[in-house]
Amino acid sequence: MTHPFLDLAPLSAGRFAAIEDRVARLIGTRQDVVIMQGEALLPLEGAIRAAAGPGTVALNVITGPYGQTFGNWLRDCGATVHDLAVPFHTAVTAEQIRGALAEHPEIDFVSLVHAEAATGNTNPVAAIGEVVRAHGALFYLDAVAAVGAEPVLPDAWGVDLCVIGAQKAMGGPAGVSAVSVSERAWARMAANPNAPRRSYLSLLDWKERWIDGGRTALLHAPAQLEMLALEACVERIEAEGLQTVMARHASAAAATRAGVLALGGLEPYVDEAKDAAPVATTLRTPPDVDASALVARALESDPALPLAAGGGALAGEMIRVNHYGPDATPGAVQGSLAALGAALAEKGLKVDLEAARRAAEEAWDRPTGPGLSPTDTGA
């Protein structure tokens, strides 16, 4: 049996390196970029275990479930961790970061999630980066959900470890991910006796056996199909234009928020529009409406709609409109609003479907939000 996916020539080291270079250009970095052969949890965990140890004092910012996970990894590495938790319906501020660093001047590592798709918030990384850089701490950023939906600029923001994944706003594969690594971060890893070595988690293996060798010999057989899909994904973004892709996500977020406010029956989970992530919009259901049941009913009309209930404890009260990648379109937004509105009406709630449709249509043409900030984009 033959199949075009099964009869490909092996992926060369040169092709692998060229894809890394394209990813580096996408996020505007001159730092080393390592593409790791797994979902983004691989470099997220690998970067923490490489850079943190018993001598590390970390400020771990929690604006959603991933921040909680990072704190657990840091503690598992033996680090002293100071958590800065803010309500999931808000964003952390640079002033809150500054205050935490002043309270604990020994902090030398800061971990932050850029955009939390699970809770729908996004954090002002450019301003936070200035504070962290002035303090001198190593800055670790999870930009998996943000990349492609809003600016991600590790060099401009002083990010030492910036992890991205292609499966959300980039509209690409989930099986490969990437991390940009500053010289400071490499030095921190090299000085850490507990950093993973000869391990699938090891960034130092990639540094010593791939980067330092001139990127001529891969560590192991690459995930060929995922690498080719990543290359195609980046090509598509280059063709459309990154600014256009980000604007499309900002439009989707603005239209969804405006449509929900006009619809009635639901309200945005994130209080302030400026704190809402362009990658996904989260909604709060009324106390007597179960979010999971409402989503299930809405999806009966169209199972392809980008709707999901919140995870874990939020499953009963939160709805996610995942308008990212191929679903950052007017059709996906309007379809989601119509399906949710119809499901709410069945429960006897008063909704205005036509007002929601008009509000979303008007907002699409005049989006505002993190994805369009001239300061963040360098414009």
XYZ file of C-alpha atoms in Angstrom:
379
model
C 0.000 0.000 0.000
C 1.322 3.415 -0.922
C 0.257 6.797 0.348
C 1.797 10.258 -0.136
C 2.163 10.617 3.636
C 4.032 7.324 3.895
C 6.506 7.600 1.049
C 8.328 10.825 1.846
C 12.078 11.171 1.668
C 13.701 11.661 5.099
C 13.684 15.218 6.389
C 17.218 16.582 6.138
C 18.985 18.587 8.804
C 19.116 21.506 6.379
C 15.349 21.470 5.882
C 14.821 21.223 9.649
C 17.116 24.223 10.237
C 15.370 26.229 7.524
C 12.016 25.688 9.246
C 13.546 26.849 12.529
C 14.763 30.012 10.789
C 11.270 30.748 9.450
C 9.786 30.348 12.918
C 12.442 32.710 14.291
C 11.487 35.320 11.682
C 7.820 34.894 12.577
C 8.483 36.046 16.149
C 11.183 38.535 15.184
C 13.965 36.975 17.228
C 17.721 36.663 16.801
C 17.849 34.208 19.683
C 18.379 30.514 19.096
C 15.103 28.800 18.232
C 14.729 25.090 18.936
C 11.834 23.161 17.418
C 11.022 20.284 19.737
C 9.300 17.125 18.618
C 6.178 17.176 20.721
C 3.218 19.288 21.860
C 4.067 22.558 23.612
C 4.044 20.992 27.072
C 7.412 19.471 26.086
C 9.377 22.743 25.803
C 7.278 24.372 28.539
C 8.364 21.755 31.042
C 11.809 21.301 29.539
C 12.639 25.006 29.813
C 11.643 25.186 33.471
C 13.541 22.038 34.423
C 16.612 23.277 32.539
C 16.685 26.766 34.037
C 15.378 26.242 37.582
C 16.799 24.362 40.547
C 17.186 24.454 44.321
C 18.885 27.856 44.187
C 16.176 29.472 42.070
C 13.769 32.003 43.568
C 10.812 32.359 41.242
C 7.887 34.682 40.813
C 5.150 32.566 39.232
C 2.226 34.576 37.867
C -1.117 32.756 37.887
C -3.832 34.074 35.597
C -5.197 30.643 34.685
C -4.547 26.900 34.938
C -1.195 26.909 33.117
C 0.287 29.301 35.641
C -0.663 26.828 38.341
C 1.105 24.048 36.440
C 4.297 26.082 36.108
C 4.371 26.685 39.857
C 4.131 22.937 40.445
C 7.037 22.252 38.079
C 9.168 24.949 39.703
C 8.567 23.521 43.171
C 9.333 20.043 41.870
C 12.709 21.398 40.700
C 13.429 22.597 44.244
C 12.892 26.285 43.522
C 11.494 28.696 46.085
C 8.279 29.951 44.509
C 6.301 33.100 45.214
C 2.937 32.906 43.480
C 1.223 36.063 42.256
C -2.363 35.024 41.567
C -4.997 37.326 40.119
C -8.655 36.528 39.385
C -9.031 34.615 36.135
C -11.428 37.238 34.744
C -8.675 39.892 34.824
C -5.046 40.308 33.742
C -1.960 40.908 35.832
C -0.418 44.388 35.631
C 3.183 45.535 35.386
C 2.721 47.373 38.686
C 1.696 44.158 40.423
C 4.834 42.505 39.058
C 6.939 45.454 40.192
C 5.444 45.231 43.674
C 6.120 41.504 43.962
C 9.734 41.942 42.855
C 10.227 44.769 45.345
C 8.800 42.597 48.124
C 11.120 39.727 47.190
C 14.258 41.269 45.635
C 15.956 37.843 45.591
C 13.667 36.685 42.753
C 15.738 35.635 39.721
C 13.112 33.861 37.574
C 9.689 35.064 36.425
C 7.157 32.753 34.727
C 4.125 34.117 32.928
C 1.457 32.994 30.486
C 0.906 35.520 27.702
C -2.658 34.556 26.749
C -4.725 31.974 28.617
C -7.056 30.390 26.087
C -8.651 28.448 28.936
C -9.816 31.599 30.715
C -9.773 34.118 27.861
C -7.426 36.709 29.342
C -4.158 38.132 28.031
C -1.366 39.857 29.901
C 0.567 43.043 28.942
C 3.891 41.356 28.271
C 5.659 44.387 26.781
C 5.193 46.429 29.980
C 5.904 43.446 32.230
C 9.083 42.697 30.293
C 10.441 46.153 31.067
C 9.922 45.564 34.786
C 11.483 42.107 34.740
C 14.455 43.306 32.679
C 15.089 46.181 35.096
C 15.065 43.714 37.993
C 17.475 41.383 36.190
C 15.441 38.180 36.474
C 15.226 35.524 33.797
C 11.882 35.857 31.967
C 9.984 32.699 30.916
C 6.891 33.150 28.736
C 4.216 30.750 27.537
C 3.075 32.323 24.248
C 1.467 29.172 22.856
C -2.032 30.652 22.607
C -0.899 34.181 21.781
C 1.317 33.631 18.746
C -0.559 34.453 15.567
C -3.378 36.196 17.458
C -1.363 39.060 18.945
C 2.239 40.267 18.865
C 4.889 37.964 20.325
C 8.281 39.731 20.381
C 10.767 38.026 22.705
C 13.745 40.208 21.786
C 11.890 43.510 22.124
C 10.309 42.443 25.414
C 13.383 40.894 27.028
C 11.972 37.355 27.118
C 14.665 34.746 27.761
C 12.570 31.617 27.187
C 9.586 32.010 24.872
C 7.552 28.898 24.056
C 5.143 28.806 21.132
C 2.887 26.190 19.568
C 1.195 26.156 16.187
C -2.107 24.487 17.007
C -4.150 27.546 17.946
C -3.983 30.931 16.193
C -1.325 29.784 13.739
C -3.710 27.118 12.472
C -0.966 24.495 12.333
C 0.004 21.122 13.836
C -0.059 20.249 17.523
C 2.755 17.697 17.408
C 5.693 20.121 17.218
C 6.503 23.276 19.168
C 9.326 25.743 19.574
C 11.205 27.761 22.158
C 13.470 30.760 21.688
C 16.415 30.823 24.096
C 18.547 33.828 25.045
C 22.244 33.628 25.808
C 21.432 34.344 29.473
C 19.082 31.383 29.529
C 21.664 29.053 27.968
C 24.176 30.149 30.603
C 21.656 29.520 33.391
C 20.984 26.027 32.055
C 24.685 25.198 31.689
C 25.249 26.193 35.325
C 22.327 24.066 36.560
C 23.553 20.593 37.594
C 19.952 19.361 37.635
C 19.170 20.388 34.055
C 17.978 17.343 32.055
C 20.641 15.691 29.910
C 20.292 12.832 27.431
C 16.585 13.281 27.864
C 13.625 14.077 25.625
C 13.085 17.103 27.911
C 16.633 18.355 27.443
C 17.214 21.709 25.788
C 20.930 21.408 26.491
C 21.051 18.318 24.288
C 19.738 20.434 21.426
C 22.252 23.179 22.232
C 25.296 20.932 22.422
C 24.451 18.345 19.773
C 22.499 20.481 17.287
C 23.196 24.222 17.578
C 26.865 24.052 18.617
C 27.477 21.528 15.829
C 26.257 23.941 13.197
C 22.832 22.291 12.875
C 24.171 19.562 10.590
C 23.083 16.414 12.488
C 19.705 15.918 14.148
C 19.465 14.346 17.602
C 16.910 11.791 16.465
C 14.496 11.093 13.643
C 12.236 14.128 13.352
C 8.453 14.049 13.356
C 8.426 14.457 9.601
C 4.748 15.038 8.880
C 4.420 17.534 11.729
C 7.526 19.419 10.590
C 6.202 19.674 7.036
C 2.832 20.799 8.388
C 4.577 23.463 10.472
C 6.460 24.654 7.407
C 3.197 24.862 5.440
C 1.552 26.700 8.318
C 4.294 29.342 8.440
C 4.185 29.682 4.644
C 0.451 30.367 4.838
C 0.954 33.054 7.495
C 3.740 34.640 5.456
C 1.473 34.714 2.399
C -1.470 36.256 4.251
C 0.754 38.536 6.323
C 1.181 38.235 10.084
C -0.459 41.616 10.712
C -3.485 40.497 8.693
C -3.705 37.232 10.635
C -3.558 39.088 13.958
C -6.132 41.627 12.773
C -8.472 38.784 11.842
C -8.226 37.390 15.374
C -8.763 40.815 16.918
C -11.852 41.239 14.731
C -13.186 37.862 15.811
C -12.728 38.727 19.492
C -14.310 42.174 19.136
C -17.241 40.801 17.164
C -17.866 37.976 19.620
C -17.803 40.294 22.630
C -20.071 42.855 20.993
C -22.466 40.171 19.784
C -22.745 38.590 23.230
C -23.427 41.935 24.897
C -26.214 42.608 22.416
C -27.584 39.060 22.585
C -28.406 38.916 26.287
C -28.403 35.849 28.493
C -24.603 35.603 28.576
C -21.822 37.975 29.560
C -18.096 38.115 28.868
C -16.100 36.191 31.455
C -13.189 38.655 31.255
C -14.421 41.953 32.669
C -12.446 44.432 30.576
C -12.094 44.251 26.805
C -8.437 45.317 27.089
C -7.721 42.182 29.148
C -9.509 39.822 26.744
C -7.375 37.572 24.554
C -7.854 37.746 20.773
C -7.373 33.984 20.511
C -10.611 32.998 22.280
C -13.543 34.637 24.039
C -14.871 33.163 27.269
C -18.458 33.702 28.404
C -20.231 33.359 31.732
C -23.620 31.656 31.876
C -26.429 32.607 34.277
C -26.341 30.756 37.644
C -29.194 28.441 36.655
C -27.771 27.508 33.216
C -25.198 24.725 32.945
C -22.521 25.722 30.427
C -21.748 22.160 29.335
C -25.390 21.414 28.591
C -25.848 24.705 26.749
C -22.797 24.062 24.550
C -23.970 20.520 23.814
C -27.357 21.850 22.686
C -25.750 24.598 20.564
C -23.469 22.097 18.838
C -26.422 19.964 17.795
C -27.193 22.594 15.156
C -23.618 22.561 13.841
C -20.981 20.291 15.435
C -18.208 22.184 13.622
C -18.770 25.416 15.577
C -15.750 26.394 17.727
C -17.631 26.105 21.038
C -16.542 24.330 24.213
C -17.392 24.424 27.873
C -14.750 25.547 30.331
C -12.397 22.972 31.776
C -12.507 21.445 35.235
C -14.356 23.507 37.819
C -15.349 26.026 35.132
C -17.314 23.484 33.059
C -20.609 24.476 34.624
C -20.284 28.237 34.281
C -17.985 29.061 31.347
C -18.294 28.808 27.573
C -15.325 29.215 25.250
C -15.692 30.530 21.718
C -12.426 29.303 20.190
C -12.268 31.709 17.251
C -8.667 30.957 16.334
C -6.840 29.758 13.258
C -9.331 28.798 10.535
C -12.216 29.799 12.853
C -11.176 33.456 13.107
C -13.899 34.315 10.580
C -17.206 36.218 10.560
C -19.033 32.989 9.761
C -17.666 31.136 12.798
C -18.500 34.057 15.087
C -22.016 34.581 13.708
C -22.717 30.851 13.733
C -21.606 30.565 17.356
C -23.762 33.505 18.448
C -26.810 32.160 16.604
C -26.435 28.655 18.061
C -25.908 29.909 21.606
C -28.810 32.335 21.263
C -31.148 29.601 20.053
C -30.090 27.306 22.912
C -30.702 30.087 25.446
C -34.108 30.855 23.956
C -35.090 27.201 24.366
C -34.443 27.614 28.078
C -36.805 30.584 28.226
C -34.171 33.311 28.395
C -34.817 36.525 26.523
C -32.328 37.000 23.687
C -32.117 39.257 20.649
C -30.554 37.323 17.800
C -30.846 40.123 15.276
C -29.219 42.665 17.594
C -26.378 40.215 18.201
C -25.914 39.675 14.476
C -25.764 43.419 13.763
C -23.459 44.183 16.688
C -21.001 41.464 15.663
C -21.052 42.605 12.047
C -20.347 46.224 12.996
C -17.629 45.308 15.490
C -15.797 43.148 12.949
C -15.078 46.256 10.913
C -13.688 48.255 13.849
C -11.844 45.841 16.156
C -9.677 47.007 19.019
C -7.474 44.978 21.308
C -3.981 43.626 21.954
C -3.624 42.328 18.416
C -3.751 45.850 17.001
C -1.634 47.820 19.470
C 0.941 49.950 17.587
C 3.209 49.922 20.631
C 3.316 46.134 20.857
C 3.725 45.553 17.132
C 6.610 47.967 16.869
C 4.698 50.171 14.428
